[in-house]
PDB file of N, CA, C and O and ligand atoms in Angstrom:
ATOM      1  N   UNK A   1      -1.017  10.199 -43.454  1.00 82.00           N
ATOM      2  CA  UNK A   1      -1.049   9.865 -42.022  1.00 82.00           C
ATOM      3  C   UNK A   1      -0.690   8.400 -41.825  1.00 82.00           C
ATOM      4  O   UNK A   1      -0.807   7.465 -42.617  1.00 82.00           O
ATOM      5  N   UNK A   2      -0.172   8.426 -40.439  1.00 90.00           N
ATOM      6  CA  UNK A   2       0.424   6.779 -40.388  1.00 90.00           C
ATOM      7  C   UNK A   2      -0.213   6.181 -39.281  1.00 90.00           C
ATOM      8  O   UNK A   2      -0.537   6.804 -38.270  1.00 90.00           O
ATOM      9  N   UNK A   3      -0.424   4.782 -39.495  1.00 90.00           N
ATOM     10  CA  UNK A   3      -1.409   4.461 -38.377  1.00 90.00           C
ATOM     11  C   UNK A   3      -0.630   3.314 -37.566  1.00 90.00           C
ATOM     12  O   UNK A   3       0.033   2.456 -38.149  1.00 90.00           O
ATOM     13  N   UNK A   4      -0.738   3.362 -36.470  1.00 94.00           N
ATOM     14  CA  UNK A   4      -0.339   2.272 -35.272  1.00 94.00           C
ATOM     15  C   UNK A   4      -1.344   1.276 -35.250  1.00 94.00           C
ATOM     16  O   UNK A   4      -2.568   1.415 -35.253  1.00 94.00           O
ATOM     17  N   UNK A   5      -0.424  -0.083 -35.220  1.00 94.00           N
ATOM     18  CA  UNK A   5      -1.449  -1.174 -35.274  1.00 94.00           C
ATOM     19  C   UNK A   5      -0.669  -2.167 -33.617  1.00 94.00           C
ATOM     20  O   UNK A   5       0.464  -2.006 -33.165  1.00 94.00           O
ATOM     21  N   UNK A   6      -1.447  -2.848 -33.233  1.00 96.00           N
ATOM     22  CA  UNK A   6      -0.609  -4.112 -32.756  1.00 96.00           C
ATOM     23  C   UNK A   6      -1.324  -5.705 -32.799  1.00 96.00           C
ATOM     24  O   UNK A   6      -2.354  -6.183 -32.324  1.00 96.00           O
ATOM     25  N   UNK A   7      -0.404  -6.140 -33.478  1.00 96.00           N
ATOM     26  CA  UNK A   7      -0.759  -7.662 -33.922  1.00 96.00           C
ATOM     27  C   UNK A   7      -1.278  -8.660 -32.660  1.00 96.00           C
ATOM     28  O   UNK A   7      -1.326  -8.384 -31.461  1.00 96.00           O
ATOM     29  N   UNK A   8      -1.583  -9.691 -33.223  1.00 96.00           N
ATOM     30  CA  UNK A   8      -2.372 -10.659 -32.372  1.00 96.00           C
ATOM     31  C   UNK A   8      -0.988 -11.403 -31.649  1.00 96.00           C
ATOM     32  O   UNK A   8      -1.039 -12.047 -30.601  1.00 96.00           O
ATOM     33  N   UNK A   9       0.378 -11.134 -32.538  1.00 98.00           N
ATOM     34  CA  UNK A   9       1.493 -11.909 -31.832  1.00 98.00           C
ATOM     35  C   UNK A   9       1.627 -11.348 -30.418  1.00 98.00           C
ATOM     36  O   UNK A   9       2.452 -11.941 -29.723  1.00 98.00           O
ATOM     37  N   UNK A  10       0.771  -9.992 -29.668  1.00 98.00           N
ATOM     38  CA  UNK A  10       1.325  -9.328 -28.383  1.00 98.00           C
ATOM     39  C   UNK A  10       0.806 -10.565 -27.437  1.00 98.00           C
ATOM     40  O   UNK A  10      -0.115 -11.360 -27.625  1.00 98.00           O
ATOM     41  N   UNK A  11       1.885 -10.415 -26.174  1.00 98.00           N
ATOM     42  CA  UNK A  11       1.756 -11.207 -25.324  1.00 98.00           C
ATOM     43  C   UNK A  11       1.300 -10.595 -23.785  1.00 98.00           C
ATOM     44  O   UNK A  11       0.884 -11.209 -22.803  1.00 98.00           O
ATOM     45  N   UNK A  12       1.561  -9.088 -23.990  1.00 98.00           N
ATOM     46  CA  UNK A  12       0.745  -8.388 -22.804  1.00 98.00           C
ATOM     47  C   UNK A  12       1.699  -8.065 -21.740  1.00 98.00           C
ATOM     48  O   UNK A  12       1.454  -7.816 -20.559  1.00 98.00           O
ATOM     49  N   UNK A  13       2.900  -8.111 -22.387  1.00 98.00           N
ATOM     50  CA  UNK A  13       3.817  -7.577 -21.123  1.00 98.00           C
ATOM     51  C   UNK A  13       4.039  -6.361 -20.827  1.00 98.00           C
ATOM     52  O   UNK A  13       4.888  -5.905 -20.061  1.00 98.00           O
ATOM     53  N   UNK A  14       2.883  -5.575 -21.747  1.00 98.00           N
ATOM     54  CA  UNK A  14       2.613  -4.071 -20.756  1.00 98.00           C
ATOM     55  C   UNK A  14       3.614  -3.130 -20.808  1.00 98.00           C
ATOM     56  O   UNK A  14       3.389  -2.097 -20.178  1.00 98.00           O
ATOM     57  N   UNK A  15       4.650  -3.215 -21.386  1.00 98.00           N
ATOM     58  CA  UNK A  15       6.202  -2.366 -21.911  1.00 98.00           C
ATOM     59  C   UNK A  15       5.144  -1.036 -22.684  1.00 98.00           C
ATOM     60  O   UNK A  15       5.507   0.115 -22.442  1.00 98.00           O
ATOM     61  N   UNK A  16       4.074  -1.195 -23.444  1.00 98.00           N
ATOM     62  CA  UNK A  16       4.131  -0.442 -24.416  1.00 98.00           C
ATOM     63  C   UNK A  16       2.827   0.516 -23.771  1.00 98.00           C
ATOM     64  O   UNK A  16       2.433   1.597 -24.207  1.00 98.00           O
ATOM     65  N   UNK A  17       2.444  -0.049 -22.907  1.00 97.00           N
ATOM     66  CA  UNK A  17       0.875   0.271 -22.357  1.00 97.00           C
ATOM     67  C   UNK A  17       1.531   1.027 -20.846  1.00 97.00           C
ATOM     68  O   UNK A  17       1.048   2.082 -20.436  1.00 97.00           O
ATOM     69  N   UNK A  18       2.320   0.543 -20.345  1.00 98.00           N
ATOM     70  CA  UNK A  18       3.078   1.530 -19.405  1.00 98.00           C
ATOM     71  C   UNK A  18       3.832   3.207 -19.832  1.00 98.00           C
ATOM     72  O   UNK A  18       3.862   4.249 -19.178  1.00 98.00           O
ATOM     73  N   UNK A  19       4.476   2.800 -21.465  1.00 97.00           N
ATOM     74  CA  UNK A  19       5.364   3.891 -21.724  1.00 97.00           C
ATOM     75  C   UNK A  19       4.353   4.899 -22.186  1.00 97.00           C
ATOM     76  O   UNK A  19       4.297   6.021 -21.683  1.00 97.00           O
ATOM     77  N   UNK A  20       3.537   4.487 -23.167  1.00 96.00           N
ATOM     78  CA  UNK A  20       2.759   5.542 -23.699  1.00 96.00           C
ATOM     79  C   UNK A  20       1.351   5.389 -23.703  1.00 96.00           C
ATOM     80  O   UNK A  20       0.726   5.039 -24.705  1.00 96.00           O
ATOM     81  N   UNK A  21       0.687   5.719 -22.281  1.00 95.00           N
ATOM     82  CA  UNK A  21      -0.872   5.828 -22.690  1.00 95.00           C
ATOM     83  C   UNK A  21      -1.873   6.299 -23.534  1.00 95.00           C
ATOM     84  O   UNK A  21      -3.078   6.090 -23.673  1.00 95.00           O
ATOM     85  N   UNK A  22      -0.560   7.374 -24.340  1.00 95.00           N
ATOM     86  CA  UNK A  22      -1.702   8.042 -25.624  1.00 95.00           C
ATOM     87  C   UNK A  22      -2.281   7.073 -26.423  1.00 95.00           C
ATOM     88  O   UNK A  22      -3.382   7.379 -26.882  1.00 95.00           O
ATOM     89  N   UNK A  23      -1.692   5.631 -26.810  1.00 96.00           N
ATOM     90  CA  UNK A  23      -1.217   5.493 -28.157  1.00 96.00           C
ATOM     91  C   UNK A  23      -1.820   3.746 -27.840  1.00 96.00           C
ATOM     92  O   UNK A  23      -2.472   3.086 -28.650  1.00 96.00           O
ATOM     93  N   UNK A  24      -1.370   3.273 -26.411  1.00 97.00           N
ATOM     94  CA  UNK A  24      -1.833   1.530 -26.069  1.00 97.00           C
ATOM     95  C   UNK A  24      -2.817   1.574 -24.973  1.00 97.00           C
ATOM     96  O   UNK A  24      -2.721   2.397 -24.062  1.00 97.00           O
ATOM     97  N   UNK A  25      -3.587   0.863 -25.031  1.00 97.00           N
ATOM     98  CA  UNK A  25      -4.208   0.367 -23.691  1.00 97.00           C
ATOM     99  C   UNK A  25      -4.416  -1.144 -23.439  1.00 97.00           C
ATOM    100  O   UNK A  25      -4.031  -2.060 -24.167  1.00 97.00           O
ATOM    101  N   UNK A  26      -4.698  -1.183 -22.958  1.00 97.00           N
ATOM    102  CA  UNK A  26      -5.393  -3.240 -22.406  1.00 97.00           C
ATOM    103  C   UNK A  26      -6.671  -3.028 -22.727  1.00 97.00           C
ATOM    104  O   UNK A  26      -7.404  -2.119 -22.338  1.00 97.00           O
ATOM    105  N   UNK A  27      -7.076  -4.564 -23.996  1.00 96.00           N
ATOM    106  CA  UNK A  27      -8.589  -4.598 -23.783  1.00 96.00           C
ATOM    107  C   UNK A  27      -9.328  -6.002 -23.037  1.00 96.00           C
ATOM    108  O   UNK A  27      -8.514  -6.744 -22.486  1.00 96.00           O
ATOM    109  N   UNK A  28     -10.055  -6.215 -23.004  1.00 96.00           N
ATOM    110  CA  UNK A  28     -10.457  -7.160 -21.836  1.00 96.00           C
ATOM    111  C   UNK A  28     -10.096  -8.147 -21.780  1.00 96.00           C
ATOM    112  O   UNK A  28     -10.430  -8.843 -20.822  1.00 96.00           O
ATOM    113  N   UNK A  29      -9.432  -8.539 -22.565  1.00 96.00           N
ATOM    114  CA  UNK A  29      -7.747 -10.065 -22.584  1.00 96.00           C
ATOM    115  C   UNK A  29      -6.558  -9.198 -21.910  1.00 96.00           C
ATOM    116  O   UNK A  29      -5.514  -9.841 -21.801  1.00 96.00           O
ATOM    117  N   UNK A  30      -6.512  -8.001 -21.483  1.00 97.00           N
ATOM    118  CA  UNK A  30      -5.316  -8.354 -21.150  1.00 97.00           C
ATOM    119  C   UNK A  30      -4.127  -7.802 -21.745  1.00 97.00           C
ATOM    120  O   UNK A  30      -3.103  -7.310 -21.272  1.00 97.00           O
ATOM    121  N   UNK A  31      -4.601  -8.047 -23.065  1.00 98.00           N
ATOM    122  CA  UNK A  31      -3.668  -7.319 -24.106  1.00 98.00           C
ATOM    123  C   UNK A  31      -3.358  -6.127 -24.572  1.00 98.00           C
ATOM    124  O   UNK A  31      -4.204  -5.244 -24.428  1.00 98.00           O
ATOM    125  N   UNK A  32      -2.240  -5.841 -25.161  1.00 98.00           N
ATOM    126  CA  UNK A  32      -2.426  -4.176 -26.128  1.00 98.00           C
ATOM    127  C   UNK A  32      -3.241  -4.107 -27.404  1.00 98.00           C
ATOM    128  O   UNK A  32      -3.553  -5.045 -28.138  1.00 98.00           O
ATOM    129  N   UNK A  33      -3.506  -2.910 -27.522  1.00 95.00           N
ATOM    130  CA  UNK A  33      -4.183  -2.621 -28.778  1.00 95.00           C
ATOM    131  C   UNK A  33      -4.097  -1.022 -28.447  1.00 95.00           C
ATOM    132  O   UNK A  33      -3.968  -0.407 -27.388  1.00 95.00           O
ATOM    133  N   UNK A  34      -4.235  -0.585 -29.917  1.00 95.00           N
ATOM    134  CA  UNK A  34      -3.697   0.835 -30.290  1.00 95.00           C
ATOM    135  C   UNK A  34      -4.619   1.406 -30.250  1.00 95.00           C
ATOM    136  O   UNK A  34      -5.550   1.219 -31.033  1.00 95.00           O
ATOM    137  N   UNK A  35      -4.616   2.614 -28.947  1.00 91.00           N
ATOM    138  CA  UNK A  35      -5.777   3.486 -28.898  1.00 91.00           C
ATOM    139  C   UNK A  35      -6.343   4.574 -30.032  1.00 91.00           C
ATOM    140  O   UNK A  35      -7.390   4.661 -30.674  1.00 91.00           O
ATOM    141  N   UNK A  36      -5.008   5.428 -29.942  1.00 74.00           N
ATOM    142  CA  UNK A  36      -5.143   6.245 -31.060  1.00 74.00           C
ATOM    143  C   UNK A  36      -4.422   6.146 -31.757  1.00 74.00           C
ATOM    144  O   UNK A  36      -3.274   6.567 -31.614  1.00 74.00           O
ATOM    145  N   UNK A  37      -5.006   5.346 -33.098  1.00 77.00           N
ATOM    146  CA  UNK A  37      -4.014   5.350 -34.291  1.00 77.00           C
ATOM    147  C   UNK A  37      -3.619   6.181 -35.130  1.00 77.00           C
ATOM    148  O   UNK A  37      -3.333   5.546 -36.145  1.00 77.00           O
ATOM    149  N   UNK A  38      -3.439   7.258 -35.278  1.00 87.00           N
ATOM    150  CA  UNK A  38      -3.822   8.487 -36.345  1.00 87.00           C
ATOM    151  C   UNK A  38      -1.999   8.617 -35.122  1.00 87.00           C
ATOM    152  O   UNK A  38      -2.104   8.781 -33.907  1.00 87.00           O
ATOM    153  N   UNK A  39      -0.885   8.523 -35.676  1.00 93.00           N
ATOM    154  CA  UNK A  39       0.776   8.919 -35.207  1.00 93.00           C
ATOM    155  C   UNK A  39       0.950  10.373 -35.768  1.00 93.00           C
ATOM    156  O   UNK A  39       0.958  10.815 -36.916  1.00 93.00           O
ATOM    157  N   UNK A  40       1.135  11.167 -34.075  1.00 93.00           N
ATOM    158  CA  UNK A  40       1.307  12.416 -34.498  1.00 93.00           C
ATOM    159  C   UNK A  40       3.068  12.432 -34.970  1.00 93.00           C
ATOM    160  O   UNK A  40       3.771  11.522 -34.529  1.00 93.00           O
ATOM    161  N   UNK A  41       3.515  13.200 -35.615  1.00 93.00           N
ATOM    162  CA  UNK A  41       4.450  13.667 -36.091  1.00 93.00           C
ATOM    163  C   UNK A  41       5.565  13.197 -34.308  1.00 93.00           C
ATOM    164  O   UNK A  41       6.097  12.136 -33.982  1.00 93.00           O
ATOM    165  N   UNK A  42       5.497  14.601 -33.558  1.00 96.00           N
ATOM    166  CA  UNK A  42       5.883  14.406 -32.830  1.00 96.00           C
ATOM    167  C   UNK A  42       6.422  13.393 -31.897  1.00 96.00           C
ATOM    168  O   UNK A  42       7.399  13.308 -31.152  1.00 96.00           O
ATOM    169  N   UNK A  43       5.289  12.569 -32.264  1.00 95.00           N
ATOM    170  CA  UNK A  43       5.365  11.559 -31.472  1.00 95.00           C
ATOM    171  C   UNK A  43       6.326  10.393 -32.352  1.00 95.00           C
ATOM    172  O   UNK A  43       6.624   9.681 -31.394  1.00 95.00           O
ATOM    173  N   UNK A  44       6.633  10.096 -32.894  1.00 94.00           N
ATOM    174  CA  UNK A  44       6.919   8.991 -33.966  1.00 94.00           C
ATOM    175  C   UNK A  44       8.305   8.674 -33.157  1.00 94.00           C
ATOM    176  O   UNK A  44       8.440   7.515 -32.763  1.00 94.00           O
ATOM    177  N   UNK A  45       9.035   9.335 -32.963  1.00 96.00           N
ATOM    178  CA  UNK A  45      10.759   9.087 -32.836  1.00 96.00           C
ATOM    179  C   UNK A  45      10.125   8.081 -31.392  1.00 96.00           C
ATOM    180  O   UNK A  45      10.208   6.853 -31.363  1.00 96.00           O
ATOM    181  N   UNK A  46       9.656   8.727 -30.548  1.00 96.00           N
ATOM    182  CA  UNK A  46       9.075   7.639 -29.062  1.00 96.00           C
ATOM    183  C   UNK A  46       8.415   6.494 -29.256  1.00 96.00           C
ATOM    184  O   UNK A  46       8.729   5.645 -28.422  1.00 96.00           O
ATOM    185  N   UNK A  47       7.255   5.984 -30.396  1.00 96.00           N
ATOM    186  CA  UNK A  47       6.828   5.403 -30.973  1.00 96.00           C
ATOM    187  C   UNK A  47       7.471   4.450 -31.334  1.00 96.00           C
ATOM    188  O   UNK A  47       7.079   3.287 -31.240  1.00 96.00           O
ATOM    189  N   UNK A  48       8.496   4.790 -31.774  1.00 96.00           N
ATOM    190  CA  UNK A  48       9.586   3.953 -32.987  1.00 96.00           C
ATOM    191  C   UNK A  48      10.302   2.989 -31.935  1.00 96.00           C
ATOM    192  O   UNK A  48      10.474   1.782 -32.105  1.00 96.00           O
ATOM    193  N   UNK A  49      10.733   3.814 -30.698  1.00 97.00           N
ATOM    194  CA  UNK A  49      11.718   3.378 -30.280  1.00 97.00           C
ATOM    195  C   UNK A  49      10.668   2.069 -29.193  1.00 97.00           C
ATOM    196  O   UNK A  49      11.314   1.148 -28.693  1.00 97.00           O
ATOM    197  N   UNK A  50       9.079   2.131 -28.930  1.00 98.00           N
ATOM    198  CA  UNK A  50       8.540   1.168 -28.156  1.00 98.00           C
ATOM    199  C   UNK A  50       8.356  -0.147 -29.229  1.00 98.00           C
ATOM    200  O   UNK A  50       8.350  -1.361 -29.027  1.00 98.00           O
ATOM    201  N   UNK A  51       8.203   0.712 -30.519  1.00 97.00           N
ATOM    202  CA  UNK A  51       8.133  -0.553 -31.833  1.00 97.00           C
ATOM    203  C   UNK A  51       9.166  -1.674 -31.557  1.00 97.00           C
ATOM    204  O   UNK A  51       8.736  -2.820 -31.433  1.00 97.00           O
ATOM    205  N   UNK A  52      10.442  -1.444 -31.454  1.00 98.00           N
ATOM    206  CA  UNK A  52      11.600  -1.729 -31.311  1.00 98.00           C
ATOM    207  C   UNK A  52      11.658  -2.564 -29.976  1.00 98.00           C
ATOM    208  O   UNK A  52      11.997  -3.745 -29.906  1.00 98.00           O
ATOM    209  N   UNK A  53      11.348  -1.918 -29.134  1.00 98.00           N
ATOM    210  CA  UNK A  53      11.210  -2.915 -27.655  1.00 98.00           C
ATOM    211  C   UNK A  53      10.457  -3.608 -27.253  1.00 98.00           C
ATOM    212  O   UNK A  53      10.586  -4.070 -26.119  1.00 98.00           O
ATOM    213  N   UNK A  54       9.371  -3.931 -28.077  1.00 98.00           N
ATOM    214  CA  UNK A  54       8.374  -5.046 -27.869  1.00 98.00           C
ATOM    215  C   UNK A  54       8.825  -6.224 -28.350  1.00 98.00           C
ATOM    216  O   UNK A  54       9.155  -6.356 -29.528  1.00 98.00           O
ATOM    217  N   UNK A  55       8.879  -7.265 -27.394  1.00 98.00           N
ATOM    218  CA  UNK A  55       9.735  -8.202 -27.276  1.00 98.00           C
ATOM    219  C   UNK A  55       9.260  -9.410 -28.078  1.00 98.00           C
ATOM    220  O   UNK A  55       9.754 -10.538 -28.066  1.00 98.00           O
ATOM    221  N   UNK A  56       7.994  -8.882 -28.925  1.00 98.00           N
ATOM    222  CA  UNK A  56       7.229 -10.131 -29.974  1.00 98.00           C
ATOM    223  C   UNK A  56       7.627  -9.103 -31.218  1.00 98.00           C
ATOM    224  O   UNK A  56       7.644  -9.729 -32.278  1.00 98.00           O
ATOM    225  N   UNK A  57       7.849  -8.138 -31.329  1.00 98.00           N
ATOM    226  CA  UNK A  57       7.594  -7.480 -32.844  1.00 98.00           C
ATOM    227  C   UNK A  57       5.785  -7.252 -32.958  1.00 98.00           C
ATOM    228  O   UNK A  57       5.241  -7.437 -34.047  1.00 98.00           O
ATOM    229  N   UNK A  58       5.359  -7.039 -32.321  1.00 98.00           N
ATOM    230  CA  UNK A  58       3.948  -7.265 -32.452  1.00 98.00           C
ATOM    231  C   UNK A  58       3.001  -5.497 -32.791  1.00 98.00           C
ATOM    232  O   UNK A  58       1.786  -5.312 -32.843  1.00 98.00           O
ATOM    233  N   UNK A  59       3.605  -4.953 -32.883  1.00 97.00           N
ATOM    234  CA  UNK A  59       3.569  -3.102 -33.186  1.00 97.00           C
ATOM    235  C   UNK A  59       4.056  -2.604 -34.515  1.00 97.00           C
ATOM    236  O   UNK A  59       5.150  -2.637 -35.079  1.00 97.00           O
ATOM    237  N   UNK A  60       3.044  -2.202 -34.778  1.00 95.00           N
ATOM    238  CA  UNK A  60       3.518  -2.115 -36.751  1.00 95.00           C
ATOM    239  C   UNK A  60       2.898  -0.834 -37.067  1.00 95.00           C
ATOM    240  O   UNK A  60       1.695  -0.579 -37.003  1.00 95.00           O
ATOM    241  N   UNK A  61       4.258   0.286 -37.568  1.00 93.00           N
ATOM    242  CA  UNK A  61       3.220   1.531 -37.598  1.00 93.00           C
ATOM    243  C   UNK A  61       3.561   1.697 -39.437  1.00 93.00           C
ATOM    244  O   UNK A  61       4.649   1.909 -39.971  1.00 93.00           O
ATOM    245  N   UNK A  62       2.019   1.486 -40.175  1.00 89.00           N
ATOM    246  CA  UNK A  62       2.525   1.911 -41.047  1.00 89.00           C
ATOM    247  C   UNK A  62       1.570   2.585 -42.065  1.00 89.00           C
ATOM    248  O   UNK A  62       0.441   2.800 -41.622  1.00 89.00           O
ATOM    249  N   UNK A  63       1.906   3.113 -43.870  1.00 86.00           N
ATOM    250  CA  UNK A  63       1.508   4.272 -44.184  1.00 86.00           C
ATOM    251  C   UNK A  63       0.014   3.791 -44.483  1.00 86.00           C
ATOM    252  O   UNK A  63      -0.336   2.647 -44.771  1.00 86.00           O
ATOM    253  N   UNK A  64      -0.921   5.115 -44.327  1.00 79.00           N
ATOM    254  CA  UNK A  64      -2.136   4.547 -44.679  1.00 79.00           C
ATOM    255  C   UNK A  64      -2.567   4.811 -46.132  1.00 79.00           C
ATOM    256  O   UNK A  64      -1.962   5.645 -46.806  1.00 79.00           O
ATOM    257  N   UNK A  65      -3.497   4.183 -46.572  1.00 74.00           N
ATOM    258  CA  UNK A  65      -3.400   3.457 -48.305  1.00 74.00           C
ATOM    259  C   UNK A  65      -4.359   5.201 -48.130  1.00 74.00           C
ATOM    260  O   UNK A  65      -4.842   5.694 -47.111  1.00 74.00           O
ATOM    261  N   UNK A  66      -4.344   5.566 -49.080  1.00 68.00           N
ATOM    262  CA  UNK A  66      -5.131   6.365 -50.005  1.00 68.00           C
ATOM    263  C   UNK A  66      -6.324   5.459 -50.429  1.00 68.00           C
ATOM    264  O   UNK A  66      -6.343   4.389 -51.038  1.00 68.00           O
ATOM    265  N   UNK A  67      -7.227   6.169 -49.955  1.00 63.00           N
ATOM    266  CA  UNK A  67      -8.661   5.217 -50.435  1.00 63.00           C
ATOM    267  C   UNK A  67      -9.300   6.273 -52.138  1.00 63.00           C
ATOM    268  O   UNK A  67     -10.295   5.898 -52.759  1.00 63.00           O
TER     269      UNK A  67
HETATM  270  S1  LIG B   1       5.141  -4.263 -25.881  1.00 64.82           S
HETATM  271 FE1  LIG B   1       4.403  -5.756 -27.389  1.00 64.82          FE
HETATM  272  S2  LIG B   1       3.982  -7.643 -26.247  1.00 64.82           S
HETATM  273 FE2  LIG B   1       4.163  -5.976 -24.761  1.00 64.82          FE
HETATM  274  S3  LIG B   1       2.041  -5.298 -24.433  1.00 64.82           S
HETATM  275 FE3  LIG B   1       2.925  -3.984 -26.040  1.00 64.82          FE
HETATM  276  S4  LIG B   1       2.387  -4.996 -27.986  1.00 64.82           S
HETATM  277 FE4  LIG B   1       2.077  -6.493 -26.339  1.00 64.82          FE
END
């Protein structure tokens, strides 16, 4: 499973928290952060493409370690 993260570089311009409510929300800064991290299959190609349009790079989806 692959997990959605977003870094401290976000600046809150809401691109990613507008497109997909499953996945971003605002927490009390203002900012994004990844609601549900657990990336369904389905979803990834839409995912990919908000990774891509966040205008800090600040969205990082990646594999989760085997514990
Ligand atoms: S698109 Fe990037 S900068 Fe904009 S709110 Fe989302 S994570 Fe933050």
């Amino acid at each position: 499973m692959e997990k959605l993260k977003v870094s401290d570089a976000c600046i809150g311009c809401g691109l990613c928290v507008s497109q997909m409510e499953k996945y971003f929300e605002f927490n009390d800064e203002g900012l994004s952060h990844a609601k549900d991290v657990n990336v369904e299959e389905e979803d990834k190609k839409e995912l990919l493409n908000i990774v891509e349009s966040c205008p800090v790079g600040a969205i990082v989806i990646e594999e989760e370690k085997e514990a």
